[in-house]
PDB file of C-alpha atoms in Angstrom:
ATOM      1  CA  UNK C   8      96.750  98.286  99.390  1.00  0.00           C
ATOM      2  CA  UNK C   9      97.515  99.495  95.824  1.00  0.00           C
ATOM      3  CA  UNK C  10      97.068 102.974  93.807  1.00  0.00           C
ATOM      4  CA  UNK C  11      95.434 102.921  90.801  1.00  0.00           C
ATOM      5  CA  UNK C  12      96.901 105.804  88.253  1.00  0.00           C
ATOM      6  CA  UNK C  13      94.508 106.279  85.262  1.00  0.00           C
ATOM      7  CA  UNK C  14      96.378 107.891  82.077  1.00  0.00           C
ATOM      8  CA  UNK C  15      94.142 109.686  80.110  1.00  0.00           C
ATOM      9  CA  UNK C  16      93.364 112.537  77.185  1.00  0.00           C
ATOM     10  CA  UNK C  17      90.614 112.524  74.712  1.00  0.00           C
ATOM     11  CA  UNK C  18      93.366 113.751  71.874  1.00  0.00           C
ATOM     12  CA  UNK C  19      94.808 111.409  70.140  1.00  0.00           C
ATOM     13  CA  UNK C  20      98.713 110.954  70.000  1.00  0.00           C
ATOM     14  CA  UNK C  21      99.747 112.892  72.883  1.00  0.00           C
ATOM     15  CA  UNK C  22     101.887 110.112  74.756  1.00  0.00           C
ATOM     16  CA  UNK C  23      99.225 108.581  76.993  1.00  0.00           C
ATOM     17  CA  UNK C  24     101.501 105.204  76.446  1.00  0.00           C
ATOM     18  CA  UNK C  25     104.653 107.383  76.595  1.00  0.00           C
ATOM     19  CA  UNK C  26     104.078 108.873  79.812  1.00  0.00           C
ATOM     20  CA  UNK C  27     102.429 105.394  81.393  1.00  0.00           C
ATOM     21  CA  UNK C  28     105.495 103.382  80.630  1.00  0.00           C
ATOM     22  CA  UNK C  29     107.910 105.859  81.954  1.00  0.00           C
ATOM     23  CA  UNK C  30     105.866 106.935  85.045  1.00  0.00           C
ATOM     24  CA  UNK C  31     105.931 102.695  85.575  1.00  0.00           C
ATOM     25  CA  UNK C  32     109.408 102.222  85.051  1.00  0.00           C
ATOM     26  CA  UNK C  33     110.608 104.836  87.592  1.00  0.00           C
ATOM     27  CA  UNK C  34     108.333 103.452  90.007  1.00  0.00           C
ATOM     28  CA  UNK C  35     109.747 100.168  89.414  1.00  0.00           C
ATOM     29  CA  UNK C  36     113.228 101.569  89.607  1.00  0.00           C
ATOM     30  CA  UNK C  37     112.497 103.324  92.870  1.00  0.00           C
ATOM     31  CA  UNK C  38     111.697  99.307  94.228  1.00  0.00           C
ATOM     32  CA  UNK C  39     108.125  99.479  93.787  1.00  0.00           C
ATOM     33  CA  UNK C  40     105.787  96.342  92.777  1.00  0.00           C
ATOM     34  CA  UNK C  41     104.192  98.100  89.419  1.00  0.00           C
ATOM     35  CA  UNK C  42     101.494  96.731  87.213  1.00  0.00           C
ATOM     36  CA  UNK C  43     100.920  98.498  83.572  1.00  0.00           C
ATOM     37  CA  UNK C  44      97.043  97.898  82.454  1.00  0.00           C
ATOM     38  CA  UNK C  45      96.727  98.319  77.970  1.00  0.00           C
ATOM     39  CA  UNK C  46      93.608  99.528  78.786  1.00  0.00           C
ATOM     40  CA  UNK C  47      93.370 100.373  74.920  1.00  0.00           C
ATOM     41  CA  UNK C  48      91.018  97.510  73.746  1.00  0.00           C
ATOM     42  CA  UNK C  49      90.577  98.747  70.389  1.00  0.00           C
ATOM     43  CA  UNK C  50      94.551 100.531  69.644  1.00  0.00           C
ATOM     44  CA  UNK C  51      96.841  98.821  72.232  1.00  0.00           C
ATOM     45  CA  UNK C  52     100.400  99.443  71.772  1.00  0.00           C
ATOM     46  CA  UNK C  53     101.675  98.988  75.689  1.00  0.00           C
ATOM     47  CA  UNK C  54     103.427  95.755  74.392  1.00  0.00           C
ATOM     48  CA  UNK C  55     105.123  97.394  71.405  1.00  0.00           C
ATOM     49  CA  UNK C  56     106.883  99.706  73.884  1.00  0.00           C
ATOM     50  CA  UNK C  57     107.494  97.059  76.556  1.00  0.00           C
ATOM     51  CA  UNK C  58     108.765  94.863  74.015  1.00  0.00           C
ATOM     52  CA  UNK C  59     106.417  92.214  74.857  1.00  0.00           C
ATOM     53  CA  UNK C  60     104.143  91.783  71.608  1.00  0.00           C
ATOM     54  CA  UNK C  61     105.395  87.749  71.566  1.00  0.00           C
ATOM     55  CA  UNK C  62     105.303  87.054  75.018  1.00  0.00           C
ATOM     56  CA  UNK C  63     101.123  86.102  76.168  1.00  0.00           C
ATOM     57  CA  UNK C  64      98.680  83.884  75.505  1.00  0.00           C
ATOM     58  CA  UNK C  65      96.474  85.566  77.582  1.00  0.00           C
ATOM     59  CA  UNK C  66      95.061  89.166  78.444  1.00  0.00           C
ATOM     60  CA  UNK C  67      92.917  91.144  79.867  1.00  0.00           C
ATOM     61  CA  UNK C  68      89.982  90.405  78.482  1.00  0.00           C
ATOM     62  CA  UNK C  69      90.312  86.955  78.645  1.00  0.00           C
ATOM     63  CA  UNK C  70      90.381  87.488  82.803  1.00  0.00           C
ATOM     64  CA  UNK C  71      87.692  89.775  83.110  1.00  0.00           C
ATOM     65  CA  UNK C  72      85.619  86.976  81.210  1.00  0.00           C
ATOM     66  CA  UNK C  73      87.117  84.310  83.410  1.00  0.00           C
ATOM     67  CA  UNK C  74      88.591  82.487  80.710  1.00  0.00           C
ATOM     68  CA  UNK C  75      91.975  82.448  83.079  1.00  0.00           C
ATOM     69  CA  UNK C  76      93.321  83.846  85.980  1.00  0.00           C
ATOM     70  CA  UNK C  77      94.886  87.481  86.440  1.00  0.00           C
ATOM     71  CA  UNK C  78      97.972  85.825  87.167  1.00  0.00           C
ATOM     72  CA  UNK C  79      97.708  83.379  83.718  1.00  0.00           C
ATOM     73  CA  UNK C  80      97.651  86.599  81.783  1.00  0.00           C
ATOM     74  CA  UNK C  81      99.973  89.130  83.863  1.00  0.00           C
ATOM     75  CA  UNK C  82     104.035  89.138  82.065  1.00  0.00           C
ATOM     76  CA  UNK C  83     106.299  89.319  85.139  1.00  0.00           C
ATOM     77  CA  UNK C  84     109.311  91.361  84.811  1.00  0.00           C
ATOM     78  CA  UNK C  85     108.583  92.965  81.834  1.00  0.00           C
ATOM     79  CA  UNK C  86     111.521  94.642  80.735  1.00  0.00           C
ATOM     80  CA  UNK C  87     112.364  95.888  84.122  1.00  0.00           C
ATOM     81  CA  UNK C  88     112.204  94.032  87.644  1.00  0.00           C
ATOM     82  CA  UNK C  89     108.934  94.813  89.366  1.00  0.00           C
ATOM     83  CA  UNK C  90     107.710  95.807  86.370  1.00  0.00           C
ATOM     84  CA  UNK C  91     104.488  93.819  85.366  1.00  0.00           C
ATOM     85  CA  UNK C  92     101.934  93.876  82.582  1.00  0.00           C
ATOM     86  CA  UNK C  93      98.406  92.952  81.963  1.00  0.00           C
ATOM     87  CA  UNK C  94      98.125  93.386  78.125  1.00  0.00           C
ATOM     88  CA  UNK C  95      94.651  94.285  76.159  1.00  0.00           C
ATOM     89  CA  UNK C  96      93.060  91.528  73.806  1.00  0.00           C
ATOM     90  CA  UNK C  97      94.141  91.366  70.254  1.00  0.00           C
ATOM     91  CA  UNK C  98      90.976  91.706  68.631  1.00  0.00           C
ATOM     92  CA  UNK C  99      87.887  93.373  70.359  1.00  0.00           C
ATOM     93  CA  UNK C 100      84.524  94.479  69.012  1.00  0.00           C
ATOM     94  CA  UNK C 101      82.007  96.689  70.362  1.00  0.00           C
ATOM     95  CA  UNK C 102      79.143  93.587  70.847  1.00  0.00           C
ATOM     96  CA  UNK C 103      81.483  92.479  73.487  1.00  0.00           C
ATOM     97  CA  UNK C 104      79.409  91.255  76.984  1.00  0.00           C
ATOM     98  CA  UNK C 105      79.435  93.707  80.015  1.00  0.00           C
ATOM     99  CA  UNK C 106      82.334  93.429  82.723  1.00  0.00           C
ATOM    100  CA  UNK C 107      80.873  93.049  85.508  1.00  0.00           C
ATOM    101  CA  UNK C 108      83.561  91.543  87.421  1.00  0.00           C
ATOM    102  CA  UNK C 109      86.325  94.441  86.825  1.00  0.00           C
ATOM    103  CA  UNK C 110      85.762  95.253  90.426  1.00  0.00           C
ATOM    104  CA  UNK C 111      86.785  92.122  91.606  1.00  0.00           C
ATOM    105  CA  UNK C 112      90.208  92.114  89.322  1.00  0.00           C
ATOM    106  CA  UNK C 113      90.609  95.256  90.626  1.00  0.00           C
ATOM    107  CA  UNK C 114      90.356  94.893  94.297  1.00  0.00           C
ATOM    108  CA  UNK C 115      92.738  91.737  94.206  1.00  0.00           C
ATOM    109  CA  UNK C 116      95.376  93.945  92.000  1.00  0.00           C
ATOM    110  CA  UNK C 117      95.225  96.208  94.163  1.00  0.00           C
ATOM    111  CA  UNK C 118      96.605  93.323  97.072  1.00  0.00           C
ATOM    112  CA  UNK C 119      99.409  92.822  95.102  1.00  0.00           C
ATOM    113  CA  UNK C 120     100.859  95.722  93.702  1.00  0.00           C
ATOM    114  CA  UNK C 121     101.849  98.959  95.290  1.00  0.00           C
ATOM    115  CA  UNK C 122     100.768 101.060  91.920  1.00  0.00           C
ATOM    116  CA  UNK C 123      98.441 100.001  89.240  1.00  0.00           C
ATOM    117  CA  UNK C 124      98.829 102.150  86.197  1.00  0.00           C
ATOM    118  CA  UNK C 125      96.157 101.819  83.260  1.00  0.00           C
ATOM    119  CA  UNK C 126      96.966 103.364  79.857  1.00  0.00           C
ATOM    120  CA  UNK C 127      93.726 104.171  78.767  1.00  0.00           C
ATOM    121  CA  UNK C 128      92.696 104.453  75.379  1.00  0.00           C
ATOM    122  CA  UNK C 129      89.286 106.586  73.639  1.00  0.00           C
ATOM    123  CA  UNK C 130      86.280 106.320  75.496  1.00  0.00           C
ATOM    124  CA  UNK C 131      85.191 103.085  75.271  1.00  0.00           C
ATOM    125  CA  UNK C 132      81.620 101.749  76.028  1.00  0.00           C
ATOM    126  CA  UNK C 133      82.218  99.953  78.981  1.00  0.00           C
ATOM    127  CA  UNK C 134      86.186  99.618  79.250  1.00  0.00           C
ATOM    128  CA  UNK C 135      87.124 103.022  79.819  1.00  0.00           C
ATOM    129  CA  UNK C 136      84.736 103.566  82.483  1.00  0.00           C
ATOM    130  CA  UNK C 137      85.194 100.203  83.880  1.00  0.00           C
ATOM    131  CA  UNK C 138      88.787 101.109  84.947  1.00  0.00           C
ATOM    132  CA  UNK C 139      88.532 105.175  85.228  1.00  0.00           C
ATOM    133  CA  UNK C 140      85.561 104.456  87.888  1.00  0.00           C
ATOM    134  CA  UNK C 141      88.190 102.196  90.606  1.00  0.00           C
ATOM    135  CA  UNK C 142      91.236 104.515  90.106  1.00  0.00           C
ATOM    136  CA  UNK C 143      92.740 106.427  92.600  1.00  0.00           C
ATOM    137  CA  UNK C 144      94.199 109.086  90.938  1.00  0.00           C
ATOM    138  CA  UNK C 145      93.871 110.431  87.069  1.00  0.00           C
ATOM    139  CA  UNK C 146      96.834 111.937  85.238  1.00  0.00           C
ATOM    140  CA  UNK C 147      95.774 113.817  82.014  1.00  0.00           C
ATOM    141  CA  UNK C 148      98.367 113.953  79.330  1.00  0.00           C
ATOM    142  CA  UNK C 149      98.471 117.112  77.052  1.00  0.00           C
ATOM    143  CA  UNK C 150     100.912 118.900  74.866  1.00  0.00           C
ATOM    144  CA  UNK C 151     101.065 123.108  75.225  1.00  0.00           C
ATOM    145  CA  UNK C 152      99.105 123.298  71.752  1.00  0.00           C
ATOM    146  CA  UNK C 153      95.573 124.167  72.314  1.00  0.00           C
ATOM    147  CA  UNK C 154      93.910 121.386  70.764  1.00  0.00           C
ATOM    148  CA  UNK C 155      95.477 119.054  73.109  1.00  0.00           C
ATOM    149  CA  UNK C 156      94.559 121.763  76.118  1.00  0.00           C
ATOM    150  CA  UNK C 157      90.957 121.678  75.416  1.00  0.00           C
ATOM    151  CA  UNK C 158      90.902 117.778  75.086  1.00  0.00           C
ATOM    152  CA  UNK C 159      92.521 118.118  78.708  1.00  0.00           C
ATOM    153  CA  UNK C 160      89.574 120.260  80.151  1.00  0.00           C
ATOM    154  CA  UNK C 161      87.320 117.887  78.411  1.00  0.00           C
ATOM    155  CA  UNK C 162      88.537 114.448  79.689  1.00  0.00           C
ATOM    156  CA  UNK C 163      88.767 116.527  83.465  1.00  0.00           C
ATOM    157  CA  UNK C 164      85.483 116.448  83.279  1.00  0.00           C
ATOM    158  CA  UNK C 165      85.124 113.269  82.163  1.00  0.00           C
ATOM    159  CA  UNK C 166      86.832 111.984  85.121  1.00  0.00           C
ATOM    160  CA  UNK C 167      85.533 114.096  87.495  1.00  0.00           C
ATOM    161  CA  UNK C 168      81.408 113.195  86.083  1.00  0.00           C
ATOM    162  CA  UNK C 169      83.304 109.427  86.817  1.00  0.00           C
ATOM    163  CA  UNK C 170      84.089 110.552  90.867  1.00  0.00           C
ATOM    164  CA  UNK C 171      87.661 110.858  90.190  1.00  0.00           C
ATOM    165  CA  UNK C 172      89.088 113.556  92.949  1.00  0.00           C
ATOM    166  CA  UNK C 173      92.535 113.252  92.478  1.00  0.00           C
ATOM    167  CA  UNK C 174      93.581 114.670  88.735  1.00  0.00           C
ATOM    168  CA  UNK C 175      96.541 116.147  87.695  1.00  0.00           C
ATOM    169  CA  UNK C 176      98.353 117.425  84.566  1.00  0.00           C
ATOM    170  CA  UNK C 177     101.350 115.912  82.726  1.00  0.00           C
ATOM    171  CA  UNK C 178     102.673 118.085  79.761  1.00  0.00           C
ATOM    172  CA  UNK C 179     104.641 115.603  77.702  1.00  0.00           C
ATOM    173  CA  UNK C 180     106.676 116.573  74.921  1.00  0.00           C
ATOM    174  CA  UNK C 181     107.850 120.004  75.704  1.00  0.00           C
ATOM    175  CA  UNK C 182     108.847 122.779  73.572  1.00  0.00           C
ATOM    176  CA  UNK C 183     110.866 125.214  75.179  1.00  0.00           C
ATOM    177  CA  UNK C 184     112.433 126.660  71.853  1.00  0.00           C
ATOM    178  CA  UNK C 185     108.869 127.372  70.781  1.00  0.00           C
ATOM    179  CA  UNK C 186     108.294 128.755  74.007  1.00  0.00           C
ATOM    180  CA  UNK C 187     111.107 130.973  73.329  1.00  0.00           C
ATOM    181  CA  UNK C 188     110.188 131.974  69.760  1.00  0.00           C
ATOM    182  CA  UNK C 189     106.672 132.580  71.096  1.00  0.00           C
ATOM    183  CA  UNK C 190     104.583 130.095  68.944  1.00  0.00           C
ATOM    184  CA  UNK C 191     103.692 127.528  72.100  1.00  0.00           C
ATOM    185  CA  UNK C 192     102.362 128.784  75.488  1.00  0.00           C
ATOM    186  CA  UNK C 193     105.072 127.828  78.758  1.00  0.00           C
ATOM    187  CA  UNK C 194     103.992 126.012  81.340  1.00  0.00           C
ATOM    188  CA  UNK C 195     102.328 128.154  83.295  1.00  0.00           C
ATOM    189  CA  UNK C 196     100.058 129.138  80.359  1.00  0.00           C
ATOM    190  CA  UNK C 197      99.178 125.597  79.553  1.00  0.00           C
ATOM    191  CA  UNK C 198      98.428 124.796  83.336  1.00  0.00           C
ATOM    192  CA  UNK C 199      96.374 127.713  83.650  1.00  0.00           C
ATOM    193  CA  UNK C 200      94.290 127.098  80.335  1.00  0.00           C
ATOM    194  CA  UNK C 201      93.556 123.518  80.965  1.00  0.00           C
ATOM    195  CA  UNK C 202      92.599 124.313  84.961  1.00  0.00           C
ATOM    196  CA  UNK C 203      94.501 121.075  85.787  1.00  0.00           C
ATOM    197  CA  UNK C 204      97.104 120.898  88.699  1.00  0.00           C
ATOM    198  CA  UNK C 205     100.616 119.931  87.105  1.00  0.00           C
ATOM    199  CA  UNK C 206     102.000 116.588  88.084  1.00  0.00           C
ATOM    200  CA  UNK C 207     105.005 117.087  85.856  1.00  0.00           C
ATOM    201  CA  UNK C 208     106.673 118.452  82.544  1.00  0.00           C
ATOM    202  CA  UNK C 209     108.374 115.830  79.990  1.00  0.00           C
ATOM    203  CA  UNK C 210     110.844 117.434  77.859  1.00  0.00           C
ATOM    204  CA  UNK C 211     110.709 117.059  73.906  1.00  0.00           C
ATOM    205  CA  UNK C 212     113.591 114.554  73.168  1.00  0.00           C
ATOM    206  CA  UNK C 213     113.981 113.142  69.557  1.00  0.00           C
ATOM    207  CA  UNK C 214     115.371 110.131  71.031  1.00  0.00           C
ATOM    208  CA  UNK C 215     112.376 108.957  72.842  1.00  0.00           C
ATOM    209  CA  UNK C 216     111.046 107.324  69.763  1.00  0.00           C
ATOM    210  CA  UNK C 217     114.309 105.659  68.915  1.00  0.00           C
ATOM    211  CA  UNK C 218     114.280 104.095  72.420  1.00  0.00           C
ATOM    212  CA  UNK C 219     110.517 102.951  71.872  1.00  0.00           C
ATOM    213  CA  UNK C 220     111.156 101.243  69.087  1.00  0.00           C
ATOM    214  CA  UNK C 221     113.910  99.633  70.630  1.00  0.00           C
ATOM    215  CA  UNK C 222     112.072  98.884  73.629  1.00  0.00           C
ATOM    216  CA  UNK C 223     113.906 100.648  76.165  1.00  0.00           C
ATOM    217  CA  UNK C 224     112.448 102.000  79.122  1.00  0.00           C
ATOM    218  CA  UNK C 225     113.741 105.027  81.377  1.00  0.00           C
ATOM    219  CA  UNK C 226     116.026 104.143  83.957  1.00  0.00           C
ATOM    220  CA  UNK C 227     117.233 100.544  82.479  1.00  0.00           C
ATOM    221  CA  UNK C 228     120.345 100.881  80.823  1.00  0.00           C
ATOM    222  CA  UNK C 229     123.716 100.326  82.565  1.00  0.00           C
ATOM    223  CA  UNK C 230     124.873 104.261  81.835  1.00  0.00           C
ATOM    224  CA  UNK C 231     126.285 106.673  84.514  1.00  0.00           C
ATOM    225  CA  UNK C 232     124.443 109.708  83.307  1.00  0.00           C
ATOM    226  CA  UNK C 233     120.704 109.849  82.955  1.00  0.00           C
ATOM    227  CA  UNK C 234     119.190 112.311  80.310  1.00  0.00           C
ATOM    228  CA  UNK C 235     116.522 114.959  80.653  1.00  0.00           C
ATOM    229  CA  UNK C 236     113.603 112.542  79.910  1.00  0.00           C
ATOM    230  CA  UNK C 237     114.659 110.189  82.325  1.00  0.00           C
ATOM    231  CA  UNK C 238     114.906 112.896  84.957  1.00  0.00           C
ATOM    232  CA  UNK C 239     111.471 114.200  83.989  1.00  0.00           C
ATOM    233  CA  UNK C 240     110.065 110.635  85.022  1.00  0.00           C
ATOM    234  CA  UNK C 241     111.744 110.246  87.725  1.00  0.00           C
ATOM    235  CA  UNK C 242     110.749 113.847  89.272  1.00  0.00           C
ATOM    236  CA  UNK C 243     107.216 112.575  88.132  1.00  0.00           C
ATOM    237  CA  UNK C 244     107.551 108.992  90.014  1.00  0.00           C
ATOM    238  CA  UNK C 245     108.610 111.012  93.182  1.00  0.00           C
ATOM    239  CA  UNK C 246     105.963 113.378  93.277  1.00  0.00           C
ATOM    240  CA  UNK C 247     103.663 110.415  92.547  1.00  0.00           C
ATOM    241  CA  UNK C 248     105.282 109.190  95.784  1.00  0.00           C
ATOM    242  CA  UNK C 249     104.635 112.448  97.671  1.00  0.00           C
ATOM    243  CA  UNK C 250     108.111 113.349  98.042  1.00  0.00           C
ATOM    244  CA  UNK C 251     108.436 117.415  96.871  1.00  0.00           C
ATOM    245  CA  UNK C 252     110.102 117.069  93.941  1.00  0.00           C
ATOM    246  CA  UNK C 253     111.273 120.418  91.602  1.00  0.00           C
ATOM    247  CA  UNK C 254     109.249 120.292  88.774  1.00  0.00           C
ATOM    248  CA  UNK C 255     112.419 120.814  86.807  1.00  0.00           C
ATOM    249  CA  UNK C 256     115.157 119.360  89.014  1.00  0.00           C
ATOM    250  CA  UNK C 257     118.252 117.725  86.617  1.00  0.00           C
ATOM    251  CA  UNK C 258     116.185 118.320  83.610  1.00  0.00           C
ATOM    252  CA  UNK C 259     117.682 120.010  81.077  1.00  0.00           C
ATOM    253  CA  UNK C 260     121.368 118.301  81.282  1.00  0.00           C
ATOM    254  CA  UNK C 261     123.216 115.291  82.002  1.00  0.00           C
ATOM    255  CA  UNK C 262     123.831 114.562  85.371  1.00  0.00           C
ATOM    256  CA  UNK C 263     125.771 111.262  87.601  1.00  0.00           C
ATOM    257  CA  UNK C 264     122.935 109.051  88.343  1.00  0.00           C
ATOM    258  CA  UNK C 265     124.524 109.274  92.143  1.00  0.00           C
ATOM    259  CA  UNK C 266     124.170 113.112  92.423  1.00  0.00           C
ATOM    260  CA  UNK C 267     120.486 113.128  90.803  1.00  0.00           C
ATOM    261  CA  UNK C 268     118.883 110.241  93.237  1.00  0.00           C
ATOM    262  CA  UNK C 269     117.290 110.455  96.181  1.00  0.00           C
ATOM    263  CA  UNK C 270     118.970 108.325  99.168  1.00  0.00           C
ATOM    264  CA  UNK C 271     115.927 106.457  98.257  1.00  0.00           C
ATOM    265  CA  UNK C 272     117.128 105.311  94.843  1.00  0.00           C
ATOM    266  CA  UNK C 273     120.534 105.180  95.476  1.00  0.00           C
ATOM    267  CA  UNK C 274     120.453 102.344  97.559  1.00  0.00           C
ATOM    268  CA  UNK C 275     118.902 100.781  94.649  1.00  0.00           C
ATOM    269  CA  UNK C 276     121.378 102.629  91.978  1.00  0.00           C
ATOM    270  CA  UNK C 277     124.476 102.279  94.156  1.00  0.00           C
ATOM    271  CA  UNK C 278     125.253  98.767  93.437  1.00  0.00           C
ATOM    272  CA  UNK C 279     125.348  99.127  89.996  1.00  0.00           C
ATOM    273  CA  UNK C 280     127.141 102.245  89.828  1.00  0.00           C
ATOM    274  CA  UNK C 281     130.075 100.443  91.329  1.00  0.00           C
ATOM    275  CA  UNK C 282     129.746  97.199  89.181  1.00  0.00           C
ATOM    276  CA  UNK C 283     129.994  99.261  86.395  1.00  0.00           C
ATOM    277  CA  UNK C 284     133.020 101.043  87.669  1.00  0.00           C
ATOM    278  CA  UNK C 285     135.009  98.394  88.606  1.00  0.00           C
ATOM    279  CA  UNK C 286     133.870  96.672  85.021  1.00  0.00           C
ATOM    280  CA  UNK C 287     135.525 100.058  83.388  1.00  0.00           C
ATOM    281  CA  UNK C 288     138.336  99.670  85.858  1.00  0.00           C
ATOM    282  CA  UNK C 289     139.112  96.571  84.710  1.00  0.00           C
ATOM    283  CA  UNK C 290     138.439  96.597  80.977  1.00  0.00           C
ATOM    284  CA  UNK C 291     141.007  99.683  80.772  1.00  0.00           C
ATOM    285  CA  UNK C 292     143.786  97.677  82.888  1.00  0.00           C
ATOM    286  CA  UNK C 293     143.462  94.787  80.286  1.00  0.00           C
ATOM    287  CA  UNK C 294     143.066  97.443  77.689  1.00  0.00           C
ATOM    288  CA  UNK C 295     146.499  98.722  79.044  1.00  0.00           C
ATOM    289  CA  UNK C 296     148.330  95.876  79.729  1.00  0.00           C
ATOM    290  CA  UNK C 297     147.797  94.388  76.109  1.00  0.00           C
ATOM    291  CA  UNK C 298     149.533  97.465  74.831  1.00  0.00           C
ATOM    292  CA  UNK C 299     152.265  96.555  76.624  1.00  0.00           C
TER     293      UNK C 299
END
């Protein structure tokens, strides 16, 4: 049986999408079956970042109104193996009928993945609580401004009013240097404002957007070193997992992708680490032989 992981804030342009699609694609890295949920009807933009805008006919809408099957709609391998994704209708208007029958798609998601993760958009009539009411577990994105702290307490209780135990806090985007220079609160000051245990911290990295746009997920390209973002969702995906996890281990430098794993991942890392080295081994032998 499944986990459903509802991302959620009530601000506006914290990383809600950010922080879903790398929380998935660790996940997926660490060999889990992962389904990502647009649950954005009105703004999606899950298949902008998974690169997927071209690639269904179908979506989620269209199976909780049995106009197809959850499989019909569902993109396999999206971008990453055991990455899958259930993306939100293109057009959707407020005099749409009740879903009744999100249970159901639930409870037979839930058979065949091991983590369901819905990227939640405002509060919808009827969608948002639709999917908030059968998750498992409810991560709250924030940045350390206040604004975005208050919408954090706010959408807690939200979530909580919605039976949601389980919540915890993800600070996304990071400022240490304002930290520093005393203008943003550190972590502990942002945890302790918004009253919300702390899943994770994802450190601010300019090149985030550049890999959006791009399409690239964490954890996908053939590199040896993984960068502090990538770490940060990959501490994330193991505490998700249980596994006790420093909040800040690797993050902050560049580390071998063999010293940062767990022997968990590296079984899955391990292979590809030495394709790639004996790809480099053999590129600079041809490399040298020609200049001879």
């Amino acid at each position: 049986m499944g986990k459903i992981l509802f991302v959620a804030s009530y601000k506006g342009g914290v990383g809600k999408t950010t922080v879903s699609a790398g929380i998935s694609a660790s996940l997926a890295a660490l060999g889990k079956r992962v389904l990502v949920i647009d649950g954005d009807f009105h703004m999606r933009c899950m298949d902008l970042v998974l690169n997927s805008e071209s690639d269904f006919i179908f979506d989620a809408l269209d199976v909780l109104l049995g106009r197809c099957t959850a499989d019909e709609a569902i993109i396999k391998n999206c971008g990453v193996n055991n990455l899958d994704f259930l993306p939100a209708p293109l057009i959707y208007g407020d005099d749409q009928p009740a879903l009744d029958n999100a249970d159901e798609l639930m409870a037979e998601l839930k058979d065949n993945y091991d983590f369901i993760i819905v990227d939640s958009g405002a509060d919808t009539p009827g969608i948002y609580d639709a999917f908030a009411e059968f998750a498992d577990e409810g991560i709250i994105v924030t940045f350390q401004q206040a604004t975005a702290i208050r919408a954090a307490e706010v959408t807690a209780g939200k979530l909580s009013a919605l039976g949601l135990e389980s919540i915890r806090l993800v600070v996304n985007s990071y400022r240490n240097k304002g930290v520093r220079k005393k203008i943003l609160p550190d972590v502990f000051e942002s945890v302790t404002r918004a009253g919300i245990p702390l899943l994770g911290v994802i450190p601010y990295d300019p090149r985030i957007i550049e890999f959006q746009e791009k399409g690239i997920l964490p954890f996908t390209q053939k590199k040896f070193f993984i960068n502090s973002f990538e770490a940060a969702f990959g501490n994330i995906a193991m505490r998700v997992l249980g596994d006790k996890i420093p909040l800040f281990k690797n993050v902050g430098n560049f580390t071998l992708r063999r010293k940062y794993v767990s022997p968990k991942v590296n079984e899955i890392f391990e292979e590809k680490i030495y394709d790639l080295q004996n790809q480099d081994f053999e590129s600079q032998d041809s490399s040298s032989g020609s200049e001879n």
